[in-house]
């Protein structure tokens, strides 16, 4: 009887232990899981609108395109600024400069000279150094626009990083006729992409670009009396607002003889534009095309972006209502997409 009683007690303990191990966690899971789902589920908007987001407003908006002693700035609320320096001298060992005498004490970091500049298709990284303004340095007189090859590796043209230099130079030319508009670029025509060449021609800037040879001899230098420097990467605000974008789009579409129309919704023209090479290529284009066909009832055109002449590249995006693209520099052409077009990147 004693043995039997002990076995019964052991069985009751085991049963209770099994109950605690299985049922209690299950009850906790049932109560906690719904709370987690409610907490972690993102709040979706009740209404979806295809209207563009409103322009950011500023309490005290300043000039959109202003040249100061410290640099050239574009945009109202979120300015993109390019440094201005005196006596800029490029040599094989350093890029020397002196700051403007009337420069403000407090300058935003975006207006500071970069710590280095790059030449020879990014093969040469040359440090910058603040030198004495009292030194006599002969150079190109007047205010010059100077660009290097930062983010432009040899034999790998990059339209987006070209645009970071070319478009601000164009906006300077458009808004400040009182200054010299020569764009001194330490590059060669063969190193500029088809997109870059076409953009310059579209705005009649090809005659304003002077390609410069990087000095290779030990004591040789190329100097500029007063320079606005286009080197470091931007924060993508080199097209500062919709008005500027509209002006660029209209001018380019007219140059390329492409009709200027707004996108339709539901979309009628859909394109899946892939890259020709690299790890960013789309691997499921056919599946995406099939889904678009099922959802929208239209056949998506498949092609490649960023190849061909400037106008061919523009046309690839400017005639579509819905565009699906991988990330890459070729997407600079989205500047010329139809108003209201939907882009999935």
XYZ file of C-alpha atoms in Angstrom:
345
model
C 0.000 0.000 0.000
C 2.844 2.366 0.848
C 4.514 1.714 -2.493
C 1.227 2.203 -4.320
C 0.588 5.490 -2.495
C 4.055 6.772 -3.405
C 3.488 5.868 -7.047
C 0.178 7.737 -7.025
C 1.835 10.827 -5.526
C 4.620 10.642 -8.117
C 2.050 10.312 -10.914
C 0.087 13.313 -9.615
C 3.263 15.404 -9.416
C 4.291 14.381 -12.940
C 0.844 15.176 -14.323
C 0.826 18.569 -12.619
C 4.334 19.284 -13.875
C 3.366 18.363 -17.452
C 0.308 20.590 -17.184
C 2.454 23.535 -16.083
C 4.931 22.928 -18.882
C 2.397 22.693 -21.702
C -0.841 24.447 -20.870
C 0.492 27.511 -19.036
C 2.862 28.610 -21.852
C 0.028 28.015 -24.314
C -2.272 30.316 -22.339
C 0.429 32.982 -22.146
C 1.005 32.689 -25.893
C -2.717 33.066 -26.599
C -2.967 36.257 -24.547
C 0.361 37.866 -25.485
C 0.424 37.171 -29.246
C -2.611 39.350 -30.134
C -1.148 42.212 -28.107
C 2.170 41.907 -29.952
C 0.418 41.830 -33.324
C -1.566 44.969 -32.494
C 1.530 46.726 -31.196
C 3.861 45.792 -34.058
C 1.443 46.188 -36.969
C 2.188 49.525 -38.703
C -0.613 52.026 -38.831
C -1.788 52.303 -42.408
C -3.395 55.469 -43.767
C -7.150 55.308 -44.213
C -6.873 57.121 -47.531
C -4.209 56.830 -50.195
C -3.563 59.765 -52.495
C -1.449 59.992 -55.612
C -1.049 63.728 -55.143
C 2.492 64.966 -54.608
C 3.610 65.743 -51.090
C 3.514 69.459 -50.273
C 6.687 71.474 -50.590
C 8.436 71.983 -47.233
C 7.789 75.444 -45.866
C 10.278 77.739 -44.156
C 9.613 80.429 -41.597
C 12.249 82.681 -43.173
C 13.015 81.383 -46.662
C 16.148 82.834 -48.171
C 17.257 83.257 -51.783
C 17.082 80.089 -53.843
C 20.353 80.628 -55.705
C 22.827 82.811 -53.874
C 26.553 83.465 -54.282
C 28.278 84.504 -51.070
C 31.871 84.890 -49.983
C 31.637 81.420 -48.449
C 30.108 79.585 -51.384
C 27.276 79.023 -53.839
C 24.045 77.737 -52.281
C 20.886 76.498 -53.958
C 17.504 75.880 -52.351
C 15.391 77.518 -49.663
C 14.873 75.267 -46.668
C 17.500 72.599 -47.266
C 20.346 74.313 -49.032
C 22.986 72.484 -51.009
C 26.163 74.544 -50.790
C 29.457 74.419 -52.653
C 32.560 76.059 -51.119
C 34.149 79.175 -52.543
C 37.866 79.781 -51.997
C 40.538 82.171 -53.229
C 43.826 81.251 -54.881
C 42.999 77.614 -55.482
C 46.126 75.856 -56.761
C 46.182 72.230 -57.900
C 49.546 70.464 -57.845
C 50.656 66.806 -57.885
C 51.079 66.814 -54.092
C 48.265 69.016 -52.747
C 45.352 71.305 -53.526
C 46.148 74.582 -51.758
C 43.664 77.386 -51.165
C 42.921 80.306 -48.873
C 39.502 81.215 -47.562
C 37.689 84.402 -48.497
C 38.601 87.342 -46.261
C 34.964 88.252 -45.650
C 33.926 84.706 -44.897
C 31.467 84.357 -42.032
C 32.752 82.937 -38.776
C 30.101 80.236 -38.666
C 29.871 78.176 -41.851
C 27.837 75.056 -42.312
C 29.869 71.917 -42.894
C 28.437 71.604 -46.413
C 30.253 74.814 -47.351
C 33.645 73.694 -46.092
C 36.321 72.541 -48.473
C 36.593 68.751 -48.685
C 39.657 67.188 -47.082
C 40.767 65.813 -50.435
C 40.007 65.922 -54.160
C 40.350 63.137 -56.705
C 41.806 63.070 -60.195
C 42.841 60.570 -62.894
C 39.573 58.673 -62.639
C 39.864 58.508 -58.829
C 43.350 56.970 -59.085
C 44.920 60.066 -57.496
C 43.684 61.281 -54.120
C 45.193 64.700 -53.373
C 44.803 66.319 -49.924
C 43.594 69.898 -49.633
C 45.438 72.431 -47.474
C 44.598 75.934 -46.300
C 47.541 78.135 -47.270
C 48.454 81.757 -46.707
C 46.380 84.233 -48.701
C 49.370 86.568 -48.849
C 51.212 84.326 -51.294
C 51.425 85.626 -54.840
C 49.900 83.000 -57.098
C 49.088 83.731 -60.689
C 46.102 81.910 -62.057
C 42.910 82.088 -64.077
C 41.292 85.421 -63.236
C 37.708 85.939 -62.141
C 35.307 83.529 -60.494
C 35.689 80.001 -61.893
C 33.667 76.815 -61.480
C 36.080 73.953 -60.746
C 35.316 70.224 -60.586
C 37.411 67.116 -60.027
C 36.659 63.412 -60.648
C 35.494 62.397 -57.211
C 33.074 59.436 -57.457
C 33.887 59.153 -61.173
C 36.143 56.078 -61.489
C 38.059 55.483 -64.694
C 36.087 53.692 -67.438
C 32.990 53.609 -65.206
C 30.942 56.692 -66.092
C 28.419 57.629 -63.429
C 25.633 59.986 -64.598
C 24.369 60.665 -61.082
C 27.724 61.874 -59.765
C 28.278 63.815 -62.988
C 24.923 65.487 -62.358
C 26.113 66.512 -58.877
C 28.658 68.717 -60.637
C 26.959 69.640 -63.919
C 23.483 70.616 -62.701
C 24.666 73.052 -59.974
C 27.013 74.608 -62.556
C 24.036 74.980 -64.911
C 21.938 76.615 -62.176
C 24.808 79.012 -61.471
C 24.957 79.894 -65.173
C 21.183 80.407 -65.323
C 20.865 82.593 -62.229
C 24.124 84.575 -62.178
C 24.813 86.030 -65.581
C 27.191 88.597 -64.086
C 29.920 86.001 -63.462
C 32.189 83.951 -65.668
C 30.454 80.685 -66.562
C 33.436 78.609 -67.620
C 33.315 75.180 -66.018
C 36.860 73.908 -65.488
C 36.667 70.132 -65.218
C 39.734 68.006 -64.468
C 38.575 65.297 -66.832
C 38.527 64.460 -70.545
C 35.598 64.147 -72.964
C 36.270 60.412 -73.294
C 35.746 59.968 -69.539
C 32.338 61.682 -69.519
C 29.282 59.471 -70.001
C 26.909 59.744 -72.956
C 24.389 61.117 -70.486
C 26.776 63.846 -69.327
C 27.714 64.878 -72.861
C 24.071 64.951 -73.926
C 22.989 66.990 -70.924
C 25.701 69.581 -71.570
C 24.646 69.829 -75.206
C 20.946 70.069 -74.328
C 21.639 73.235 -72.321
C 24.302 74.554 -74.696
C 26.958 74.139 -72.013
C 29.460 72.144 -74.051
C 31.166 75.374 -75.112
C 31.406 76.481 -71.478
C 33.290 73.375 -70.335
C 37.070 73.491 -70.406
C 38.660 70.115 -69.737
C 41.799 70.472 -67.650
C 44.865 68.258 -67.494
C 46.004 67.340 -64.027
C 49.562 68.656 -63.477
C 51.982 65.752 -63.300
C 55.360 67.478 -63.145
C 56.749 68.077 -59.675
C 56.685 71.879 -59.667
C 53.726 72.411 -61.996
C 50.453 73.900 -60.750
C 47.098 75.023 -62.097
C 45.721 78.003 -60.165
C 42.421 79.884 -60.022
C 42.082 83.368 -58.578
C 38.593 82.724 -57.193
C 36.836 79.346 -57.380
C 33.607 77.564 -56.497
C 34.542 73.912 -55.990
C 32.360 70.974 -57.042
C 33.957 67.909 -55.480
C 32.366 66.288 -52.437
C 29.140 64.334 -52.792
C 25.885 66.191 -52.228
C 22.893 65.332 -50.066
C 20.822 64.935 -53.262
C 19.358 68.436 -53.152
C 21.209 69.709 -56.209
C 17.739 69.977 -57.803
C 16.291 72.075 -54.980
C 12.566 72.229 -55.725
C 9.765 71.276 -58.095
C 9.996 74.504 -60.070
C 13.618 73.752 -60.925
C 12.735 70.143 -61.748
C 9.897 71.308 -64.017
C 12.240 73.687 -65.826
C 14.841 70.957 -66.343
C 12.229 68.440 -67.517
C 10.531 70.792 -69.955
C 13.819 71.937 -71.483
C 15.167 68.394 -71.914
C 11.929 66.958 -73.318
C 11.714 69.756 -75.860
C 15.353 69.203 -76.815
C 14.694 65.465 -77.299
C 11.346 66.051 -79.099
C 9.425 64.073 -76.479
C 5.787 65.100 -75.824
C 5.260 66.783 -72.452
C 2.288 65.013 -70.858
C 1.267 64.052 -67.338
C 1.104 60.438 -66.211
C -2.260 58.688 -66.365
C -3.849 56.717 -63.537
C -4.585 53.869 -63.699
C -1.318 53.604 -65.620
C -1.411 52.801 -69.307
C 2.319 52.586 -69.954
C 4.407 50.472 -67.588
C 8.119 49.704 -67.880
C 10.491 47.415 -65.998
C 13.922 48.910 -66.652
C 16.818 46.745 -65.523
C 20.562 47.311 -65.330
C 22.748 45.639 -67.934
C 25.171 44.157 -65.386
C 26.151 44.028 -61.733
C 24.683 42.633 -58.536
C 21.742 45.060 -58.586
C 20.095 43.451 -61.598
C 16.480 42.401 -61.173
C 16.204 38.619 -60.829
C 12.414 38.286 -60.941
C 11.414 40.539 -63.838
C 9.107 37.961 -65.402
C 7.298 37.416 -62.105
C 6.888 41.170 -61.621
C 5.551 41.507 -65.163
C 3.067 38.702 -64.522
C 1.818 40.336 -61.311
C 1.410 43.675 -63.093
C -0.561 41.954 -65.832
C -2.863 40.313 -63.290
C -3.384 43.447 -61.193
C -3.506 46.158 -63.854
C -4.474 44.190 -66.914
C -1.652 45.656 -68.990
C 1.573 44.306 -70.391
C 4.742 45.799 -68.919
C 7.532 46.719 -71.295
C 10.909 45.299 -70.288
C 14.133 47.057 -71.166
C 17.377 48.508 -69.864
C 18.008 51.999 -68.555
C 21.172 54.054 -68.709
C 22.298 52.897 -72.156
C 22.340 54.602 -75.536
C 22.309 58.296 -76.334
C 21.161 60.933 -73.865
C 17.738 61.317 -75.478
C 17.245 57.550 -75.712
C 17.914 57.277 -71.979
C 15.470 60.088 -71.255
C 12.805 58.549 -73.493
C 13.008 55.253 -71.576
C 11.416 56.926 -68.539
C 9.661 59.985 -69.994
C 6.993 57.971 -71.811
C 5.910 55.787 -68.878
C 3.266 56.110 -66.163
C 4.697 53.422 -63.868
C 8.411 52.603 -63.737
C 10.113 49.756 -61.863
C 13.895 50.074 -61.583
C 16.800 48.796 -59.478
C 18.919 51.269 -57.535
C 21.702 52.912 -59.524
C 23.141 56.033 -61.128
C 20.980 55.527 -64.221
C 18.021 56.726 -62.157
C 19.159 60.320 -62.613
C 16.914 60.117 -65.690
C 13.911 60.016 -63.356
C 14.307 63.800 -63.236
C 12.570 63.749 -66.619
C 9.753 61.323 -65.776
C 6.169 62.397 -66.350
C 4.473 64.465 -63.676
C 2.563 62.054 -61.459
C 4.492 58.984 -62.606
C 4.882 56.223 -60.019
C 8.391 54.876 -59.446
C 9.196 51.637 -57.606
C 12.914 51.363 -56.917
